[in-house]
Coordinates of C-alpha atoms in Angstrom, one line a residue:
M1185 CA -9.2 -47.1 -23.6
S1186 CA -12.6 -46.0 -22.6
G1187 CA -13.3 -42.3 -23.1
P1188 CA -10.4 -41.4 -25.4
D1189 CA -9.1 -37.8 -25.5
R1190 CA -10.9 -35.7 -28.1
D1191 CA -10.8 -32.1 -29.4
R1192 CA -12.9 -29.8 -27.3
P1193 CA -13.9 -26.2 -28.1
S1194 CA -12.1 -23.5 -26.2
S1195 CA -13.9 -21.8 -23.3
G1196 CA -14.8 -19.0 -25.7
G1197 CA -16.7 -21.1 -28.1
P1198 CA -15.8 -22.8 -31.5
S1199 CA -12.3 -22.6 -32.7
R1200 CA -11.7 -19.3 -34.6
R1201 CA -10.4 -18.9 -38.1
T1202 CA -8.8 -15.6 -39.4
S1203 CA -10.5 -13.5 -42.0
A1204 CA -9.2 -13.4 -45.6
S1205 CA -6.3 -11.1 -46.3
R1206 CA -6.2 -8.8 -49.3
S1207 CA -2.9 -7.1 -48.6
G1208 CA -1.4 -8.7 -51.7
Q1209 CA 2.0 -8.7 -50.0
G1210 CA 3.7 -11.9 -51.1
Q1211 CA 0.4 -13.5 -51.9
G1212 CA -2.0 -13.4 -54.8
Q1213 CA -4.8 -11.0 -54.8
G1214 CA -7.7 -12.4 -52.7
S1215 CA -5.6 -15.3 -51.3
R1216 CA -6.3 -16.6 -47.8
R1217 CA -3.8 -17.2 -45.0
P1218 CA -3.7 -20.7 -43.5
P1219 CA -6.1 -21.0 -40.6
I1220 CA -4.5 -20.6 -37.2
K1221 CA -4.5 -23.9 -35.4
V1222 CA -5.8 -23.5 -31.9
P1223 CA -4.0 -25.9 -29.5
K1224 CA -6.1 -28.6 -28.0
P1225 CA -6.8 -27.7 -24.4
L1226 CA -5.1 -29.7 -21.8
P1227 CA -7.5 -32.2 -20.1
P1228 CA -8.9 -31.1 -16.7
K1229 CA -6.7 -32.0 -13.8
G1230 CA -7.2 -35.7 -12.9
A1231 CA -9.0 -36.5 -16.1
D1232 CA -6.3 -38.9 -17.4
A1233 CA -6.3 -40.7 -14.0
R1234 CA -10.0 -41.1 -14.0
R1235 CA -10.0 -42.4 -17.6
L1236 CA -7.4 -45.0 -16.8
A1237 CA -9.4 -46.0 -13.7
A1238 CA -12.6 -46.3 -15.8
E1239 CA -10.7 -48.5 -18.4
A1240 CA -9.6 -50.8 -15.6
L1241 CA -13.1 -51.0 -14.1
V1242 CA -14.6 -51.9 -17.5
R1243 CA -12.0 -54.7 -18.0
I1244 CA -12.7 -56.1 -14.6
D1245 CA -16.4 -56.0 -15.2
T1246 CA -16.6 -57.3 -18.7
E1247 CA -13.4 -59.4 -19.2
G1248 CA -13.0 -60.9 -15.7
A1249 CA -9.6 -59.1 -15.3
Y1250 CA -8.0 -59.2 -11.9
A1251 CA -7.6 -55.8 -10.3
N1252 CA -4.1 -56.6 -9.0
L1253 CA -3.0 -57.4 -12.5
V1254 CA -4.8 -54.9 -14.7
V1255 CA -3.9 -51.9 -12.6
P1256 CA -0.1 -52.3 -12.8
A1257 CA -0.4 -53.0 -16.5
I1258 CA -2.4 -49.9 -17.2
L1259 CA -0.1 -47.7 -15.0
E1260 CA 3.0 -49.1 -16.7
R1261 CA 2.0 -47.5 -20.0
S1262 CA 0.8 -44.3 -18.5
H1263 CA 2.7 -41.1 -17.9
L1264 CA 1.1 -40.3 -14.6
D1265 CA 3.0 -39.1 -11.6
T1266 CA 3.2 -40.9 -8.3
R1267 CA 0.3 -39.1 -6.8
D1268 CA -2.1 -39.8 -9.8
R1269 CA -0.9 -43.4 -9.9
G1270 CA -2.0 -43.8 -6.3
F1271 CA -5.3 -42.1 -7.1
V1272 CA -6.0 -44.6 -10.0
T1273 CA -5.3 -47.5 -7.7
E1274 CA -7.6 -46.1 -5.0
L1275 CA -10.4 -45.5 -7.5
V1276 CA -10.1 -49.0 -9.0
Y1277 CA -9.7 -50.9 -5.8
G1278 CA -12.2 -48.9 -3.9
T1279 CA -14.9 -48.9 -6.6
T1280 CA -14.5 -52.6 -7.2
R1281 CA -14.6 -53.3 -3.5
R1282 CA -17.7 -51.1 -3.0
R1283 CA -19.4 -52.2 -6.3
R1284 CA -22.7 -53.3 -4.7
S1285 CA -22.9 -50.1 -2.7
C1286 CA -22.2 -47.9 -5.7
D1287 CA -24.8 -49.7 -7.8
W1288 CA -27.4 -49.0 -5.2
L1289 CA -26.4 -45.4 -5.0
I1290 CA -26.9 -44.9 -8.8
D1291 CA -29.6 -47.4 -9.8
R1292 CA -32.3 -45.4 -7.9
F1293 CA -31.9 -42.7 -10.5
L1294 CA -31.7 -44.7 -13.7
L1295 CA -34.5 -45.1 -16.2
S1296 CA -32.8 -47.7 -18.4
D1297 CA -30.0 -50.2 -18.4
L1298 CA -26.4 -48.9 -18.6
D1299 CA -23.6 -50.1 -20.8
P1300 CA -20.3 -51.1 -19.0
V1301 CA -18.6 -47.8 -19.7
A1302 CA -21.4 -45.6 -18.3
R1303 CA -21.7 -47.8 -15.3
A1304 CA -17.9 -47.6 -14.6
Y1305 CA -18.0 -43.8 -14.6
L1306 CA -21.1 -43.6 -12.5
R1307 CA -19.7 -46.2 -10.0
M1308 CA -16.4 -44.3 -9.8
G1309 CA -18.2 -40.9 -9.3
A1310 CA -20.5 -42.4 -6.6
Y1311 CA -17.4 -43.9 -4.8
Q1312 CA -15.8 -40.5 -4.7
L1313 CA -18.9 -38.8 -3.4
V1314 CA -19.8 -41.2 -0.7
F1315 CA -16.7 -43.1 0.3
L1316 CA -13.9 -40.7 -0.4
E1317 CA -16.2 -37.8 0.7
T1318 CA -14.9 -35.7 -2.2
P1319 CA -16.8 -32.3 -2.4
A1320 CA -19.8 -32.7 -4.7
H1321 CA -18.8 -30.0 -7.2
A1322 CA -15.3 -31.6 -7.6
A1323 CA -16.4 -35.2 -7.8
V1324 CA -19.2 -34.5 -10.3
S1325 CA -17.4 -32.1 -12.5
S1326 CA -14.1 -34.1 -12.7
T1327 CA -15.9 -37.3 -13.5
V1328 CA -18.0 -35.6 -16.2
D1329 CA -14.9 -34.0 -17.7
A1330 CA -13.2 -37.4 -17.9
A1331 CA -16.3 -39.3 -19.3
P1332 CA -16.9 -39.8 -23.1
R1333 CA -19.0 -37.0 -24.5
K1334 CA -22.0 -39.2 -25.3
I1335 CA -22.5 -40.1 -21.7
S1336 CA -21.4 -36.9 -20.0
G1337 CA -24.9 -35.6 -19.6
L1338 CA -26.1 -38.8 -18.0
V1339 CA -23.1 -38.9 -15.7
N1340 CA -23.7 -35.3 -14.7
A1341 CA -27.4 -35.8 -14.0
V1342 CA -27.2 -39.0 -12.0
L1343 CA -24.2 -38.0 -9.9
R1344 CA -25.9 -34.7 -9.0
K1345 CA -28.9 -36.7 -7.7
V1346 CA -26.6 -39.0 -5.7
A1347 CA -24.9 -36.0 -4.2
G1348 CA -28.2 -34.5 -3.0
A1349 CA -30.0 -37.7 -2.0
D1350 CA -30.5 -39.4 1.4
N1351 CA -27.9 -42.2 1.1
S1352 CA -29.1 -44.2 4.2
W1353 CA -28.3 -47.8 3.5
P1354 CA -31.1 -50.3 3.3
D1355 CA -29.2 -53.2 4.9
D1356 CA -25.7 -54.4 5.9
A1357 CA -25.1 -56.3 2.7
T1358 CA -25.5 -53.1 0.7
R1359 CA -23.7 -50.9 3.1
L1360 CA -20.7 -53.3 3.4
S1361 CA -20.9 -54.3 -0.3
Y1362 CA -20.7 -58.1 -0.1
P1363 CA -22.7 -60.8 -1.7
D1364 CA -25.6 -62.0 0.5
W1365 CA -24.1 -65.4 1.0
I1366 CA -20.9 -64.0 2.6
I1367 CA -22.8 -61.9 5.1
E1368 CA -25.1 -64.9 5.9
R1369 CA -22.3 -67.5 6.2
L1370 CA -20.0 -65.5 8.3
T1371 CA -22.8 -64.3 10.5
A1372 CA -23.8 -67.9 11.1
D1373 CA -20.1 -69.0 11.7
L1374 CA -18.8 -66.1 13.7
G1375 CA -21.9 -64.4 15.2
S1376 CA -23.3 -61.1 13.9
G1377 CA -21.0 -58.7 15.8
P1378 CA -17.7 -60.4 14.9
A1379 CA -18.8 -61.0 11.3
V1380 CA -19.8 -57.4 10.7
A1381 CA -16.6 -56.2 12.3
A1382 CA -14.5 -58.5 10.2
L1383 CA -16.2 -57.4 7.0
E1384 CA -15.9 -53.8 7.9
A1385 CA -12.2 -54.3 8.6
M1386 CA -11.7 -56.0 5.2
N1387 CA -13.2 -53.0 3.4
E1388 CA -10.1 -51.0 4.5
A1389 CA -7.1 -51.0 2.2
A1390 CA -4.3 -53.3 3.3
S1391 CA -1.0 -51.8 4.4
A1392 CA 2.3 -53.1 3.2
T1393 CA 4.5 -54.8 5.8
E1394 CA 8.2 -55.3 5.0
R1395 CA 10.2 -58.0 6.8
D1396 CA 13.8 -57.5 7.9
D1397 CA 15.0 -59.2 4.8
G1398 CA 13.0 -56.8 2.5
Y1399 CA 10.2 -59.2 1.5
I1400 CA 6.8 -57.6 1.6
Q1401 CA 4.4 -59.9 3.5
D1402 CA 1.3 -59.5 5.6
L1403 CA 1.9 -59.9 9.3
G1404 CA -0.7 -62.7 9.6
S1405 CA 1.2 -64.8 7.1
Q1406 CA 4.5 -64.1 9.0
W1407 CA 2.9 -65.3 12.2
V1408 CA 1.7 -68.5 10.6
A1409 CA 5.2 -69.2 9.4
D1410 CA 6.6 -68.5 12.8
A1411 CA 4.0 -70.8 14.4
V1412 CA 5.5 -73.7 12.5
G1413 CA 8.4 -73.6 15.0
A1414 CA 11.1 -74.5 12.5
R1415 CA 14.6 -74.8 13.9
P1416 CA 18.1 -74.7 12.5
G1417 CA 19.0 -77.9 10.7
E1418 CA 15.5 -79.2 10.4
V1419 CA 14.0 -80.3 7.1
V1420 CA 10.6 -78.6 6.5
L1421 CA 8.1 -79.0 3.7
D1422 CA 5.8 -76.2 2.6
L1423 CA 3.3 -78.2 0.6
C1424 CA 1.4 -75.3 -1.1
A1425 CA 4.2 -72.8 -1.1
A1426 CA 3.6 -70.3 -3.9
P1427 CA 4.6 -67.4 -4.0
G1428 CA 7.1 -68.5 -1.4
G1429 CA 6.7 -65.9 1.4
K1430 CA 6.2 -68.5 4.1
A1431 CA 8.9 -70.8 2.8
T1432 CA 11.5 -68.0 2.8
R1433 CA 10.4 -67.0 6.3
L1434 CA 10.9 -70.6 7.4
A1435 CA 14.3 -70.7 5.9
G1436 CA 15.2 -67.6 7.8
T1437 CA 15.2 -69.8 11.0
G1438 CA 18.1 -71.9 9.6
A1439 CA 15.8 -74.7 8.4
A1440 CA 16.1 -76.4 5.0
V1441 CA 12.8 -75.9 3.2
V1442 CA 11.3 -77.8 0.3
A1443 CA 8.8 -75.4 -1.3
A1444 CA 6.3 -77.4 -3.4
D1445 CA 3.5 -76.2 -5.7
I1446 CA 1.5 -78.1 -8.3
R1447 CA 1.9 -75.5 -11.0
P1448 CA 5.3 -75.1 -12.6
S1449 CA 4.6 -71.4 -13.3
R1450 CA 4.0 -70.8 -9.7
T1451 CA 7.1 -72.8 -8.8
G1452 CA 9.0 -70.3 -11.0
L1453 CA 7.6 -67.5 -8.9
I1454 CA 8.9 -69.2 -5.8
A1455 CA 12.3 -69.5 -7.3
K1456 CA 12.4 -65.8 -8.3
N1457 CA 11.6 -64.8 -4.7
V1458 CA 14.1 -67.3 -3.3
D1459 CA 16.9 -66.0 -5.5
A1460 CA 16.1 -62.4 -4.7
L1461 CA 16.6 -63.2 -1.0
G1462 CA 19.7 -65.2 -1.6
L1463 CA 18.2 -68.5 -0.2
G1464 CA 18.6 -70.6 -3.3
V1465 CA 21.1 -73.3 -4.3
A1466 CA 22.6 -74.0 -7.7
V1467 CA 21.8 -77.7 -7.8
A1468 CA 19.9 -79.7 -5.1
A1469 CA 17.6 -82.7 -5.4
T1470 CA 16.1 -82.1 -1.9
A1471 CA 16.6 -79.8 1.0
T1472 CA 18.5 -82.6 2.8
T1473 CA 21.4 -82.2 0.4
A1474 CA 21.3 -78.4 0.3
G1475 CA 22.1 -77.5 3.9
S1476 CA 20.4 -75.2 6.3
G1477 CA 18.8 -71.8 5.6
V1478 CA 17.8 -72.6 2.0
V1479 CA 14.7 -73.1 0.0
V1480 CA 14.4 -75.7 -2.8
P1481 CA 11.4 -75.0 -5.1
I1482 CA 9.8 -78.2 -6.5
A1483 CA 6.8 -78.7 -8.8
A1484 CA 4.8 -81.4 -7.0
D1485 CA 1.2 -82.4 -6.5
G1486 CA 0.3 -82.2 -2.8
L1487 CA -2.2 -85.0 -3.3
A1488 CA 0.5 -87.3 -4.6
P1489 CA 3.8 -85.9 -3.2
P1490 CA 7.0 -87.4 -4.6
F1491 CA 8.7 -87.7 -1.1
A1492 CA 9.6 -90.6 1.1
P1493 CA 7.3 -91.3 4.0
A1494 CA 8.3 -89.7 7.3
S1495 CA 11.0 -87.6 5.7
F1496 CA 10.2 -84.2 7.2
D1497 CA 10.5 -82.7 10.7
R1498 CA 7.7 -80.3 10.0
V1499 CA 5.1 -79.9 7.3
L1500 CA 3.1 -76.7 6.6
I1501 CA -0.1 -76.9 4.6
D1502 CA -1.2 -73.4 3.7
A1503 CA -4.1 -74.9 1.8
P1504 CA -6.0 -73.4 -1.1
C1505 CA -9.2 -71.8 0.3
S1506 CA -12.0 -69.4 -0.4
G1507 CA -9.7 -66.5 0.5
L1508 CA -12.3 -64.6 2.4
G1509 CA -9.6 -63.4 4.8
T1510 CA -7.7 -61.6 2.1
L1511 CA -10.4 -59.3 0.8
R1512 CA -8.5 -56.2 1.8
R1513 CA -5.9 -56.8 -0.8
R1514 CA -8.1 -58.6 -3.3
P1515 CA -11.0 -56.2 -4.0
D1516 CA -12.6 -58.4 -6.7
A1517 CA -12.3 -61.7 -4.9
R1518 CA -15.7 -61.3 -3.1
W1519 CA -17.4 -61.2 -6.5
R1520 CA -15.6 -64.3 -7.8
I1521 CA -16.0 -66.9 -5.1
A1522 CA -19.3 -68.7 -4.8
D1523 CA -21.0 -70.3 -1.8
T1524 CA -20.8 -73.7 -3.4
D1525 CA -17.0 -73.5 -3.7
V1526 CA -16.6 -73.7 0.1
A1527 CA -17.5 -77.3 0.5
T1528 CA -15.4 -78.3 -2.5
L1529 CA -12.4 -76.5 -1.1
A1530 CA -12.9 -78.1 2.4
E1531 CA -12.8 -81.6 0.7
L1532 CA -9.5 -80.6 -1.0
Q1533 CA -8.1 -79.3 2.3
L1534 CA -8.8 -82.5 4.1
A1535 CA -7.3 -84.5 1.3
L1536 CA -4.1 -82.4 1.4
V1537 CA -3.8 -82.9 5.2
E1538 CA -4.3 -86.7 4.9
S1539 CA -1.6 -86.8 2.2
A1540 CA 0.8 -84.7 4.3
L1541 CA 0.5 -86.7 7.4
T1542 CA 2.4 -89.6 5.8
L1543 CA 5.4 -87.3 5.3
V1544 CA 5.8 -86.2 8.9
R1545 CA 8.4 -88.2 10.9
P1546 CA 7.3 -89.6 14.3
G1547 CA 7.3 -86.8 16.8
G1548 CA 7.2 -84.2 14.0
H1549 CA 4.7 -81.4 13.5
L1550 CA 2.0 -80.7 11.0
V1551 CA 0.6 -77.2 10.7
Y1552 CA -2.6 -76.5 8.8
S1553 CA -3.5 -72.9 7.8
V1554 CA -6.0 -71.1 5.6
C1555 CA -6.6 -67.4 5.0
T1556 CA -10.4 -67.6 5.4
L1557 CA -13.1 -67.5 8.1
T1558 CA -15.7 -70.0 7.1
A1559 CA -16.3 -72.7 9.7
A1560 CA -16.3 -75.5 7.0
E1561 CA -12.6 -74.6 6.1
T1562 CA -11.4 -74.0 9.6
T1563 CA -13.0 -75.6 12.7
G1564 CA -14.9 -78.0 10.4
V1565 CA -11.6 -79.4 9.0
D1566 CA -10.3 -79.6 12.6
Q1567 CA -13.3 -81.6 13.8
I1568 CA -13.0 -84.1 11.0
L1569 CA -9.3 -84.6 11.7
A1570 CA -10.0 -85.1 15.4
D1571 CA -12.5 -87.8 14.5
R1572 CA -10.3 -89.5 11.9
H1573 CA -7.0 -89.2 13.7
P1574 CA -7.4 -89.3 17.5
E1575 CA -3.7 -90.2 17.8
L1576 CA -2.7 -86.7 16.7
V1577 CA -1.9 -84.3 19.6
A1578 CA -3.1 -80.8 19.2
L1579 CA -0.6 -78.2 20.4
P1580 CA -1.7 -75.1 22.2
P1581 CA -2.9 -72.3 19.9
P1582 CA -1.0 -69.0 19.8
G1583 CA -2.2 -66.3 22.2
D1584 CA -3.4 -62.7 21.6
P1585 CA -4.4 -61.4 19.0
W1586 CA -5.4 -64.9 18.0
T1587 CA -8.8 -66.2 19.1
P1588 CA -9.2 -69.8 20.1
A1589 CA -11.3 -71.8 17.6
G1590 CA -11.8 -75.5 17.9
R1591 CA -8.3 -76.9 18.7
G1592 CA -6.7 -74.1 16.7
A1593 CA -7.1 -70.3 16.5
L1594 CA -8.5 -67.6 14.3
L1595 CA -6.8 -64.3 13.5
L1596 CA -9.6 -61.8 13.0
P1597 CA -8.8 -58.8 10.8
Q1598 CA -10.4 -56.4 13.3
A1599 CA -8.2 -57.6 16.1
A1600 CA -4.9 -57.5 14.4
G1601 CA -5.2 -55.3 11.3
T1602 CA -4.0 -58.2 9.2
D1603 CA -5.5 -60.7 6.8
A1604 CA -7.7 -63.2 8.5
M1605 CA -6.1 -66.6 9.2
F1606 CA -6.9 -70.0 10.8
L1607 CA -4.1 -72.1 12.3
L1608 CA -4.0 -75.6 13.7
R1609 CA -0.9 -77.3 15.0
L1610 CA -0.7 -81.1 15.4
R1611 CA 2.1 -83.4 16.6
V1612 CA 2.5 -86.9 15.1
P1613 CA 3.0 -89.4 17.9
V1614 CA 6.4 -91.2 18.3

């Protein structure tokens, strides 16, 4: 852990020792009593929470750890109460999300490079000052108290300068804390106003939404599953199903759902969620033998699916994508994805759709969705499909709060308070 607890002097100065006793009562003449052990002072309020947050930030920065994995693991071995656990999560998620902004706030006052631990504490302190609007005396002193002693002076000096400085942002990329390419691409694809509004909305923490069956799932994902239009007794394929949220939502309609994913470990996660909701079956080769209202998890490659042609009434392809629509709940994702990844993902998405088309029965429906906003992965895929498959009939896009885009629709985070989504519904001719 960064910044481990250490003995500190009491507020009155160095720890005191008693003077020698010469009473001679029960002791040899001139003997000394054992020194009185002064208890180690309790850490300042919030210090443990800040140390844990700093540890997580260092691991994210230096090891490539995922925030949504490292935070629960660190909290699991802590003894923090519910309030402090929430504070740790806020510090880690918020500081990671606002990393570029925080670096600009502190780098103006640095004379040399920082090691990862010092940078973590300074980012965390700047985040409290500017984004949580914590009073300067509290944000600075609490961060200094939590920091390792060797950097406490630096942390104190820099954060005091941040607190007293003019923190007017130089540009939108710094203010919003995104890589330049995300700002530029979404501005080109959506227009400046909608792009900035979307990016601002995705800097807000995501709220949890619980379905009627107890499953926690973003409303946007629920609406995508509902748009598939599954009916009781139909056989539906969710081709890229992990972790199983949309598949279980589809099964709630009374459909029999095959939930496929290429990775067996992810298929196991689907099975766990299916069992928790009581939608599993003991033994079933396919959904057609399992009955209605069930989910059958299967490890399968979407590019070479092991299913007979025209064997499904409906197929959902919730394709792998850049994930730029989920940045509210994935604070480190903006720093992981690269501009060059988008074209590669668009090629994969098209290949998955082409593969899935062979599995839809005549008159059946194919639904394509991605949780991103780039044109290449949304309307770009739609346009190529229109050119390659003029026989497919585009169904009307859903209405408000969806925004028409190509033959499909975009769900903008500023319009719905959800993850961003793109949805395209196609009917295979009879």
